[in-house]
Coordinates of C-alpha atoms in Angstrom, one line a residue:
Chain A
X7 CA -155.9 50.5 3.2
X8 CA -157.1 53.0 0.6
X9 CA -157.9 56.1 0.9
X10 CA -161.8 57.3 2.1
X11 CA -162.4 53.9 4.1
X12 CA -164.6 54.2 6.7
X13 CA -163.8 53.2 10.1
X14 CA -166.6 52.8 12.8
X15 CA -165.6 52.4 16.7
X16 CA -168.9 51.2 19.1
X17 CA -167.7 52.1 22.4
X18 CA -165.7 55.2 23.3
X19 CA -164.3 54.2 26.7
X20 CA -160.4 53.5 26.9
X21 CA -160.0 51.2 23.9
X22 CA -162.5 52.6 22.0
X23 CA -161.0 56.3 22.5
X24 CA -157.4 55.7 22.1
X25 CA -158.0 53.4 19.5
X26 CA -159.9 56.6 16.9
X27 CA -156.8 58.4 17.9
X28 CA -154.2 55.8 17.5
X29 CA -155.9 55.4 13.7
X30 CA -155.9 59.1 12.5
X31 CA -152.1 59.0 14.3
X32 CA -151.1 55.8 11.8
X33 CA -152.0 57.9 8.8
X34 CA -155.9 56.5 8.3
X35 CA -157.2 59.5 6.0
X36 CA -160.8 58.4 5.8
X37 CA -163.5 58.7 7.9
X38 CA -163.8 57.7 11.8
X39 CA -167.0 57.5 14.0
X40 CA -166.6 57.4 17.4
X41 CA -170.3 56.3 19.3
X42 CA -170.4 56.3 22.9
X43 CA -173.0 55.8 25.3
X44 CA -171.8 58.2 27.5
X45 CA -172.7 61.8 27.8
X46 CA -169.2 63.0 28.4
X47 CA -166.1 62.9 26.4
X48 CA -164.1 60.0 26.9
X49 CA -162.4 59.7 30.5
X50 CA -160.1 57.2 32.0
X51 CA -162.0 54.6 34.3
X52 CA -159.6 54.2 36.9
X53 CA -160.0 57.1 38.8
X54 CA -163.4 56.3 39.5
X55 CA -162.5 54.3 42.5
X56 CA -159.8 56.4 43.6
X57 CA -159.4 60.2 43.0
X58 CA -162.4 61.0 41.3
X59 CA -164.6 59.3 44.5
X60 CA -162.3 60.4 46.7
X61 CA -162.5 64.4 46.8
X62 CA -165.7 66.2 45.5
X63 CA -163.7 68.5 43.2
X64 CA -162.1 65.9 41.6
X65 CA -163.3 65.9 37.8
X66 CA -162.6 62.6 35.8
X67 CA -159.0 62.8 34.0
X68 CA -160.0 62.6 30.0
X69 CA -158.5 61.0 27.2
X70 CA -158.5 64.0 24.9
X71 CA -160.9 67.1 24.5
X72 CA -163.4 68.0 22.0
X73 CA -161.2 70.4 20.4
X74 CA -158.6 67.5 19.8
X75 CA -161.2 65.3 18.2
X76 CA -162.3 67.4 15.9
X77 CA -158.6 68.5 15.1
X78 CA -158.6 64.7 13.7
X79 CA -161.1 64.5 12.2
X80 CA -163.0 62.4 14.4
X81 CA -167.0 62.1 14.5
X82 CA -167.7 61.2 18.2
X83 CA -171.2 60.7 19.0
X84 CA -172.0 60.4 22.8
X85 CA -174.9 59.0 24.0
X86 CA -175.5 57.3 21.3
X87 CA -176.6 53.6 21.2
X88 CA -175.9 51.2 18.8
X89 CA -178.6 49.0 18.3
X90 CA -177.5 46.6 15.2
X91 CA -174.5 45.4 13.2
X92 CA -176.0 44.8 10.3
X93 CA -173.3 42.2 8.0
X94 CA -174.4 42.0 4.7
X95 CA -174.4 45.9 4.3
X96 CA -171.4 46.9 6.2
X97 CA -173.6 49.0 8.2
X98 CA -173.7 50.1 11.9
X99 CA -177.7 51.2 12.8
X100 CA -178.4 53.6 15.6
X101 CA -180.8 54.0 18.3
X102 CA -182.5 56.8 16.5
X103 CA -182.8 54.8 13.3
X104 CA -179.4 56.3 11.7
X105 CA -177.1 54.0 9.5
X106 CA -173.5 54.1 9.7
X107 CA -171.5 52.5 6.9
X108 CA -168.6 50.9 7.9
X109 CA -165.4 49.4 5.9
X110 CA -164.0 48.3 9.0
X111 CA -165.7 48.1 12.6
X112 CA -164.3 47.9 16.1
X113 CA -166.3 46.4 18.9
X114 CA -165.3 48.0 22.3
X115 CA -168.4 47.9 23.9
X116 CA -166.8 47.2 27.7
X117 CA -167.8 44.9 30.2
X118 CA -171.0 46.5 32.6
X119 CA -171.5 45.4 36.4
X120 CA -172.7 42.0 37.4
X121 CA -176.4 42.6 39.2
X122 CA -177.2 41.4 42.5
X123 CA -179.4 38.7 42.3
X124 CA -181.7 37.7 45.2
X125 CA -185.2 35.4 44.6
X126 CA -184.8 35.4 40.6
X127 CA -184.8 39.3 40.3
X128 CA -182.3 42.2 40.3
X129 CA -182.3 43.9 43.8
X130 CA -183.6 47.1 43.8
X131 CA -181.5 49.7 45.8
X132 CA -177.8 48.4 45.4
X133 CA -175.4 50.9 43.4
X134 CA -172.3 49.7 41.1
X135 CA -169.6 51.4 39.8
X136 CA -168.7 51.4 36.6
X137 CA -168.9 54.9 34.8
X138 CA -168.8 58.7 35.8
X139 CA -172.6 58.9 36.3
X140 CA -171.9 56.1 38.9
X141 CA -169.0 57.8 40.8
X142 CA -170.5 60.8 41.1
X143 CA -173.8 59.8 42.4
X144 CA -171.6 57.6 45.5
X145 CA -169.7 60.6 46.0
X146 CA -172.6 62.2 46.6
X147 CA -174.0 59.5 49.0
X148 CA -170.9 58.6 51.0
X149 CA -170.2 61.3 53.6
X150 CA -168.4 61.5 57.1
X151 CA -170.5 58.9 58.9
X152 CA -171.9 57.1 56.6
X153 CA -172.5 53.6 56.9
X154 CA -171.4 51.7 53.6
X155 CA -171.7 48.2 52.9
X156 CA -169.5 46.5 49.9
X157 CA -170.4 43.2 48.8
X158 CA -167.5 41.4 47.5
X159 CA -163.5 41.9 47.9
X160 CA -161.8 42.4 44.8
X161 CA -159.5 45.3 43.2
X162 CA -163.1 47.1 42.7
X163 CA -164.5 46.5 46.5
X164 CA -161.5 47.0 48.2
X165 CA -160.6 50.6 46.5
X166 CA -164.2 51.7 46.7
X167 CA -163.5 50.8 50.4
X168 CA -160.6 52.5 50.9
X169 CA -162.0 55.6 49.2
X170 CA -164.9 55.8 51.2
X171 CA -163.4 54.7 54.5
X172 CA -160.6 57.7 53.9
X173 CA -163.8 59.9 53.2
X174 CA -164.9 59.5 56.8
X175 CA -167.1 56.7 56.1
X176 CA -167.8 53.5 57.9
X177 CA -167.1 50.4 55.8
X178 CA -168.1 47.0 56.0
X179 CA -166.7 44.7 53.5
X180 CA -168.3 41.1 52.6
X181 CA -166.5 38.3 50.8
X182 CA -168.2 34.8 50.5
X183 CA -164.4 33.7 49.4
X184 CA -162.3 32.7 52.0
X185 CA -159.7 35.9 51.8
X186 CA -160.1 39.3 49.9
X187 CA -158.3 38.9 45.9
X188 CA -158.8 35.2 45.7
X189 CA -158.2 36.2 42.0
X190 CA -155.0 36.7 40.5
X191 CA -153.4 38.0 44.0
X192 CA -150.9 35.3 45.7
X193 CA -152.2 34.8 49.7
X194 CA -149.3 36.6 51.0
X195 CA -150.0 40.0 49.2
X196 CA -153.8 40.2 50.1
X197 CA -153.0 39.5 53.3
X198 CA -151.0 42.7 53.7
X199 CA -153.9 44.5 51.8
X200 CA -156.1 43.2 54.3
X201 CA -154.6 44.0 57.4
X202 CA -154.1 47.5 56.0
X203 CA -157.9 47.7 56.2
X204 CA -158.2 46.3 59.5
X205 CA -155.8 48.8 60.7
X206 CA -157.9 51.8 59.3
X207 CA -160.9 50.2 60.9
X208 CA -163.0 48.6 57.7
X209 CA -164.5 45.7 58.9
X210 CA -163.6 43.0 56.6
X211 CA -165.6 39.7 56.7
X212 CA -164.8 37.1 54.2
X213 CA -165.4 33.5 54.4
X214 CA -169.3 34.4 55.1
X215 CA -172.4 34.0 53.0
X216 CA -175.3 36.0 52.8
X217 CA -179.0 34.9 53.6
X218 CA -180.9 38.1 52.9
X219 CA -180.7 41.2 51.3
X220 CA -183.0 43.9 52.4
X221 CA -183.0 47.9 50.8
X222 CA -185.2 50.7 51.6
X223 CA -184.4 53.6 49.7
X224 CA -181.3 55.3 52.0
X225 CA -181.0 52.0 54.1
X226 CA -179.9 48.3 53.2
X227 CA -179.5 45.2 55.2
X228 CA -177.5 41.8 54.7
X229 CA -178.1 38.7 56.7
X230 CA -175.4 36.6 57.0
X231 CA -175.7 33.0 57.7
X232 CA -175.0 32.7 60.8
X233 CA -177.9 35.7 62.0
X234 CA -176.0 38.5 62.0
X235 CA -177.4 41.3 60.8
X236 CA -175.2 43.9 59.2
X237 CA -177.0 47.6 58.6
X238 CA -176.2 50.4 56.4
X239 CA -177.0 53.7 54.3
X240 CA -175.4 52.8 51.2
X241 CA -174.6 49.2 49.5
X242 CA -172.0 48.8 46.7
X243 CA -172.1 45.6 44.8
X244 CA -168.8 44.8 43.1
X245 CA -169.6 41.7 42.5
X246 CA -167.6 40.9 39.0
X247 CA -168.8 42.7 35.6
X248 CA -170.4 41.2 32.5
X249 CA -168.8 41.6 29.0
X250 CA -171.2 43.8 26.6
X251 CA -171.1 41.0 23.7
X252 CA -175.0 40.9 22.9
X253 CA -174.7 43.3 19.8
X254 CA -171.9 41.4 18.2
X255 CA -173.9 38.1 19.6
X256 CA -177.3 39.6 17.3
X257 CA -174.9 40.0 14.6
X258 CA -174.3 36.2 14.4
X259 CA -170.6 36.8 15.8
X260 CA -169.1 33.8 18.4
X261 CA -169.7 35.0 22.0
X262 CA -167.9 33.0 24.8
X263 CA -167.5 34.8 27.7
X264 CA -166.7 37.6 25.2
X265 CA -166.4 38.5 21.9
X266 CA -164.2 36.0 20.7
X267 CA -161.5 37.0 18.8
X268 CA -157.8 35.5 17.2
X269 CA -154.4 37.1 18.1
X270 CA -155.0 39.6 15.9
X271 CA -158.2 40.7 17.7
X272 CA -160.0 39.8 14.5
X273 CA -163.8 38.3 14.9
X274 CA -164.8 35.5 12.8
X275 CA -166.0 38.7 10.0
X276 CA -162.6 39.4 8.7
X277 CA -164.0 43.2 8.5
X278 CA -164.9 43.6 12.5
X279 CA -162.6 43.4 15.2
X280 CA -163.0 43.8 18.9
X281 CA -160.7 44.7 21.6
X282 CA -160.9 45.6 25.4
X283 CA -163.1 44.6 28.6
X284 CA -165.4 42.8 25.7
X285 CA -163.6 40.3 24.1
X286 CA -162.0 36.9 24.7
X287 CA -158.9 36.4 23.1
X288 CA -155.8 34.2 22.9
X289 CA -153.4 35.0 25.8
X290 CA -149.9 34.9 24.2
X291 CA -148.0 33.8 27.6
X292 CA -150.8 31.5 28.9
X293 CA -149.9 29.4 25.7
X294 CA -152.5 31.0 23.7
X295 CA -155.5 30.1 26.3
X296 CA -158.4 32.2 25.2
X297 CA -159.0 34.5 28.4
X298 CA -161.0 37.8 28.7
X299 CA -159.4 40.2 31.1
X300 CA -160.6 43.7 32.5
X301 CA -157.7 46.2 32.8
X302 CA -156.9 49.3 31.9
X303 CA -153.6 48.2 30.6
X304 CA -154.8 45.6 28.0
X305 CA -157.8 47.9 26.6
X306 CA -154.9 50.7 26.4
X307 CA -152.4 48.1 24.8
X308 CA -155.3 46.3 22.6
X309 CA -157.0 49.3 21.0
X310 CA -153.6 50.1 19.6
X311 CA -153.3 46.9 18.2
X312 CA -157.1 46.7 16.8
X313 CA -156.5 50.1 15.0
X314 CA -153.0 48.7 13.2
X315 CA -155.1 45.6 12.0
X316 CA -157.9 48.0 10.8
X317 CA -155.3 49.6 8.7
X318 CA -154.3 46.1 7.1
X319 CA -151.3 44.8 9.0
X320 CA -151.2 42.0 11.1
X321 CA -150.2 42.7 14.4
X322 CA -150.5 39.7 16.6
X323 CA -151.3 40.8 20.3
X324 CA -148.4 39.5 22.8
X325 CA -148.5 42.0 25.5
X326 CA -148.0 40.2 29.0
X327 CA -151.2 41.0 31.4
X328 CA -150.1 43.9 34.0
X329 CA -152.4 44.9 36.7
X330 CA -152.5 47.4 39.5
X331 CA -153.8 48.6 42.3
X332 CA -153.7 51.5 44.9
X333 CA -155.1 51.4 48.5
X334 CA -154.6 54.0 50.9
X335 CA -150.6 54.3 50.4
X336 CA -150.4 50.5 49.0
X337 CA -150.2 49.9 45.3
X338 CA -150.1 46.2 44.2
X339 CA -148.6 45.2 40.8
X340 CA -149.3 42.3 38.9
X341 CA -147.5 41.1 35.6
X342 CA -148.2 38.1 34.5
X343 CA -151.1 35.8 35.9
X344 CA -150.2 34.4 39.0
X345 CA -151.0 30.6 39.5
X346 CA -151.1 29.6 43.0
X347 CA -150.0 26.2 41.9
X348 CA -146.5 27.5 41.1
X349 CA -143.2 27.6 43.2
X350 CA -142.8 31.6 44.5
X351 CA -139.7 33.5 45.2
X352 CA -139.5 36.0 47.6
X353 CA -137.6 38.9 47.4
X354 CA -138.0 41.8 49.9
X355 CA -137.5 45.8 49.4
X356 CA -137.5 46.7 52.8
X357 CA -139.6 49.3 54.4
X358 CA -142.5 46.3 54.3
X359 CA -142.5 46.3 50.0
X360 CA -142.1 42.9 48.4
X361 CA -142.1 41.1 45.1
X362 CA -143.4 37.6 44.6
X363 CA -142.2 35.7 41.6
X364 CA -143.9 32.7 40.0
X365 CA -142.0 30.0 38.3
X366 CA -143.1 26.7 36.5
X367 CA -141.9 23.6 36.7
X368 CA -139.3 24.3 33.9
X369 CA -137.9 27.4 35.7
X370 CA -139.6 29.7 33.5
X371 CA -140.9 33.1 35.4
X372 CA -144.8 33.6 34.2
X373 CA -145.8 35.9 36.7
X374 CA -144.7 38.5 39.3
X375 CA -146.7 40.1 41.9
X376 CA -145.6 43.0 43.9
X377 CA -146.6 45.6 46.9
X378 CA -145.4 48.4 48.7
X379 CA -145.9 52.0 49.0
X380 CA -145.7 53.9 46.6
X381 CA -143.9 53.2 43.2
X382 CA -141.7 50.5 45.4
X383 CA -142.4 47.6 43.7
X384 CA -142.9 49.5 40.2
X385 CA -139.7 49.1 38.1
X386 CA -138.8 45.0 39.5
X387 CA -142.8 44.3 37.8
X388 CA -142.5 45.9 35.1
X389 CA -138.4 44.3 34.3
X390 CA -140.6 41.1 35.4
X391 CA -143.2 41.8 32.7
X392 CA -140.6 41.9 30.4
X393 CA -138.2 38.8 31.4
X394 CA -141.9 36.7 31.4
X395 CA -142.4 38.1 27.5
X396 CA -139.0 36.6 27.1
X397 CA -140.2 32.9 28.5
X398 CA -136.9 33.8 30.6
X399 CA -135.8 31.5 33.3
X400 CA -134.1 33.5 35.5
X401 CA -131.9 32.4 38.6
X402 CA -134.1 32.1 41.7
X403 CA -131.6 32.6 43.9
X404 CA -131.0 36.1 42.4
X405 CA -134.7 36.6 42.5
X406 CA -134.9 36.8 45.8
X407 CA -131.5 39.0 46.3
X408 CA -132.7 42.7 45.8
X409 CA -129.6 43.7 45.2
X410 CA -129.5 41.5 41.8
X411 CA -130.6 44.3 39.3
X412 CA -133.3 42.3 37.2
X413 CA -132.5 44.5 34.3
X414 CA -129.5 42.7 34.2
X415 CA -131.4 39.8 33.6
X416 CA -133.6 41.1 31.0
X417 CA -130.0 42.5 28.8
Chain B
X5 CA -132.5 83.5 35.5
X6 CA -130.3 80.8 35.6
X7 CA -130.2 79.3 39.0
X8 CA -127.7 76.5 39.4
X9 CA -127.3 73.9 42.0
X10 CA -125.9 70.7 42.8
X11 CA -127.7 67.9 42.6
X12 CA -125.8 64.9 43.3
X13 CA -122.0 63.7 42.1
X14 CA -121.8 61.5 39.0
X15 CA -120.9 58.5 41.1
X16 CA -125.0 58.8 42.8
X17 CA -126.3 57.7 39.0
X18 CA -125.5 54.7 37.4
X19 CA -125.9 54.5 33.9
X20 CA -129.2 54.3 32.5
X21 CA -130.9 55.4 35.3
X22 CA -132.1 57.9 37.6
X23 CA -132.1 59.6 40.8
X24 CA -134.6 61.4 43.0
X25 CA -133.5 65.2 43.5
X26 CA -135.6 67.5 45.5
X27 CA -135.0 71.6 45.8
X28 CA -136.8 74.0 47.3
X29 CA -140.5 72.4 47.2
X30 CA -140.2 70.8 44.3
X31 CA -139.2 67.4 42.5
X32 CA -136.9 66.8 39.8
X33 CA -135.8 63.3 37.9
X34 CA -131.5 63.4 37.2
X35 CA -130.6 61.2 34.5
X36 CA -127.6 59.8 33.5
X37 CA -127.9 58.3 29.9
X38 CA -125.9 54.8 28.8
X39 CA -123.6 57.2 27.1
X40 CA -123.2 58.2 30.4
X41 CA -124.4 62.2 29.6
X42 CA -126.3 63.3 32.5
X43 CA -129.9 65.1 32.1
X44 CA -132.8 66.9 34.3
X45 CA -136.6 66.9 34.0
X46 CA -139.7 67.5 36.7
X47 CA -139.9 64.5 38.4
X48 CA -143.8 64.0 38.7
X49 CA -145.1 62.5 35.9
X50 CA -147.5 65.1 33.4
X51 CA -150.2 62.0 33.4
X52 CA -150.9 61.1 37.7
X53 CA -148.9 61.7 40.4
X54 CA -146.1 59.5 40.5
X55 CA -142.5 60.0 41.1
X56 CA -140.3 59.2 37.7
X57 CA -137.4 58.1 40.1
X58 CA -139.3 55.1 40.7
X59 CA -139.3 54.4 37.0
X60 CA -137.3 52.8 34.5
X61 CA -134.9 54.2 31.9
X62 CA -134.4 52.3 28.9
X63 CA -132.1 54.0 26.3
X64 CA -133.6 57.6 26.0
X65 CA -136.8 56.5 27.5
X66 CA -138.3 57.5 31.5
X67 CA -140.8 55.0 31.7
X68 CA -143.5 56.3 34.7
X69 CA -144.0 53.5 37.6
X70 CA -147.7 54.6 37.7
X71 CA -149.1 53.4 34.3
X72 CA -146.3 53.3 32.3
X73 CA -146.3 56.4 30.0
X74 CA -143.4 57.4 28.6
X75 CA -141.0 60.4 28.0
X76 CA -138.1 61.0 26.1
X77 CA -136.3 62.5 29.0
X78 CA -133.6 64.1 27.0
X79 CA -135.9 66.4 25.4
X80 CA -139.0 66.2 28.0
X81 CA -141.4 65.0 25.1
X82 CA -144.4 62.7 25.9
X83 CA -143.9 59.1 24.0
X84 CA -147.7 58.6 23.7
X85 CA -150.4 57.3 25.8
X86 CA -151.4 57.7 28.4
X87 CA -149.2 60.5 28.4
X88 CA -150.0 63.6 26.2
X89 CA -148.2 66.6 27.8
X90 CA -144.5 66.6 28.1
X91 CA -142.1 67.0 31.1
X92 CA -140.6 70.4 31.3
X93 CA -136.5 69.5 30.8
X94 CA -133.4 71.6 33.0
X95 CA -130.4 72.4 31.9
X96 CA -127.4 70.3 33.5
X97 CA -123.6 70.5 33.6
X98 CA -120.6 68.7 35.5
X99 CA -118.5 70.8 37.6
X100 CA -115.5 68.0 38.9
X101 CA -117.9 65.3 39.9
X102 CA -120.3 67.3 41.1
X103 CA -123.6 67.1 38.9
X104 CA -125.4 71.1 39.0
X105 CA -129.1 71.6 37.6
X106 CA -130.5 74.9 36.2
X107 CA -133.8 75.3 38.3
X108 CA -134.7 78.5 37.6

């Protein structure tokens, strides 16, 4: 790329953050603009659900400080909206009517929280969580005592659940699914997560549907179907979250659940790319299926991909989906993506930590899913991420022998 | 001041790996390279708590079990992100098979 090109990034959470740095780090010497919603500087999402909620002097963790932004030379404008691509000019416009010229433009506009729907119409009264502003205004709300309903039962529900249960709350937990992480979590694993729950006295109810929604401001209700009626001061929906796709979608750009995108993270405009929570893109080790997936791990591993392509090579996005998750003591690991279909190995840690390993029909390992407390599980997922990059087929009778090093299977 | 003790003995350390070592209310990472040279960092990783020893070494590199930011741990340097500030490094030295860290 010559020099004094303009680079544009809409969206300064992970992705968008790490990918302004990862440019100015690979030796861009033009220009980068950095527009964020957000007030704040950019922060790691995370947290939100876990140490940030958890403790009242928790701040957020951030990605870098103003000081290191400006050291490379990068514009970041928080709380700024942007309102248009517009093509033909190569320009970004602003919420206050501003034009940004752009060589090359980065979409990492996130993914933002599915609403509660009841009778056609958002329901008034239930919080999300999703950013800082979010966190802290639970935080605020969730004391010793207080009564918290969370609709829905995966990674988001459940940590919020934790958090707030450790924080002296009480915490109900609805699921219409029939168990908590129907998604992407083998039976055996959320089984352990849910009994964990059980055991520090969340009520978990899955299986059940609502009839009724009711919120006053400080109270909420939820009808189940079969009458009962549960009651509480605070309800959390975490519910699934939308991708942000509708500026790209106004710009004439393919939407599909997501900005879609080729391996390169490159929109249909060979001069805008988009990476992160937004976009749907070709999963290397699901054969190239177009997917979209929320994780910290992919917008981390994406945004340095998006800002190599930016720069002119052509960096093809392989990295194998990794997942994780910590609850109470527990954290869960998940490389690959797990299909419930597929034969599973077993292999046990001791001490109650265990790795599950998926293997298709041809032997190959494609995913591995793993819990315990602490880092237990840790290293086995992440030699597991690496043997599935590999398409390795790995003995499944060493699988499930823990004392069969799988990084003697990856040499 | 230096303040010497032992750790472990070379036998506790495979090659290209690590061991837990704790002293005195606090946690260090012990390293013994594929060469098969033995080195000492903090053992809490600079980006979350997390305990390195649950990590994975691969040539020079500590790889963190918590989100996988890496360190060089030879020289303590951060590898890039998540990580951003690097893990303070400790002098270590074999006396027989006995493996002695500088902790002070």
């Amino acid at each position: 790329m010559s020099a004094g090109t303009g680079m544009v990034i809409i969206g300064a959470g992970e992705c968008g953050a790490r990918a302004a740095l990862a440019l100015r780090e690979k030796g861009h010497d033009g220009t980068i603009d950095l527009i964020g919603d957000e007030p704040h500087l950019p922060y790691e999402r995370p947290p939100l659900s876990k140490a940030v909620l958890a403790d009242d002097a928790a701040s957020a963790t951030f990605i870098t400080s103003a000081g290191d932004l400006a050291a490379a030379g990068i514009t970041y404008r928080p709380g700024v909206v942007a309102s248009a691509i517009e093509r033909a000019q190569k320009t970004i416009r602003l919420c206050d009517g501003t034009g940004v010229a752009y060589d090359k433009l980065l979409l990492a506009t996130g993914a933002r929280p599915r609403q509660l729907m009841q009778d056609g119409a958002v329901v008034a009264g239930v919080r999300y969580l999703r950013n800082m502003a979010d966190c802290l205004a639970l935080r605020e709300r969730v004391r010793p005592g207080t009564r918290l309903l969370v609709l829905g039962a995966g990674f988001l529900g459940l940590e919020v659940a934790a958090t707030a249960s450790a924080r002296g709350a009480s915490v109900s937990v609805i699921e219409s699914q029939p168990r908590v992480l129907l998604r992407g979590v083998p039976e055996a694993i959320a089984r352990v997560i849910e009994n964990r729950h059980v055991q520090q006295g969340v009520d978990i109810r899955c299986g059940v549907k609502i009839t009724r929604i009711e919120t006053a401001p400080g109270a909420a209700t939820v009808e189940l179907e079969d009458g009962t009626r549960l009651t509480g001061d605070v309800i959390v929906a975490s519910i699934g979250a939308v991708p942000n796709v509708e500026l790209a979608q106004a710009a004439g750009l393919a939407v599909d659940n997501g900005i879609l995108v080729d391996a390169s993270l490159t929109t249909q405009d060979g001069d805008i790319l988009a990476a992160g929570d937004c976009c749907a893109f070709p999963v290397a080790s699901q054969n190239g299926r177009v997917m979209r997936l929320e994780s910290w791990r992919n917008a981390l591993d994406q945004s340095a991909v998006a800002a190599a392509n930016m720069l002119g090579q052509s960096m093809a996005y392989d990295a194998v989906p990794w997942f994780w998750s910590d609850q109470y003591e527990l954290t869960l690991q998940v490389a690959g993506l797990a299909d419930p279909a597929l034969a599973v190995v077993r292999r046990d840690l001791g001490e109650g930590a265990f790795l599950l390993f998926h293997l298709d029909a041809a032997g190959r390992l494609v995913a591995a899913s793993g819990i315990g407390a602490g880092g237990a599980v840790a290293r086995d997922i992440r030699l597991a991420q690496m043997l599935i990059a590999r398409s390795a087929c790995p003995d499944p009778a060493a699988l499930a022998r823990p004392d069969a090093q799988l990084k003697k299977m990856v040499a | 001041m230096a303040q010497w003790v032992a750790a472990c003995t070379v036998d506790d350390i495979e090659a290209e790996d690590l061991i837990r070592f704790d002293h005195a209310g606090r946690v260090f990472a012990i390293y013994r390279s594929p060469e098969g040279d033995f080195y000492a960092t903090d053992g809490i990783c600079t980006h979350e708590h997390a305990f390195l020893a649950d990590g994975l070494v691969m040539g020079d590199i500590i790889e963190c079990p918590k989100h996988n930011g890496r360190f060089n741990y030879k020289t303590g340097a951060a590898k890039g992100a998540p990580v951003c500030v690097n893990l303070a490094t400790y002098p270590v030295r074999l006396e027989g098979s006995a493996v002695l860290v500088d902790v002070g």
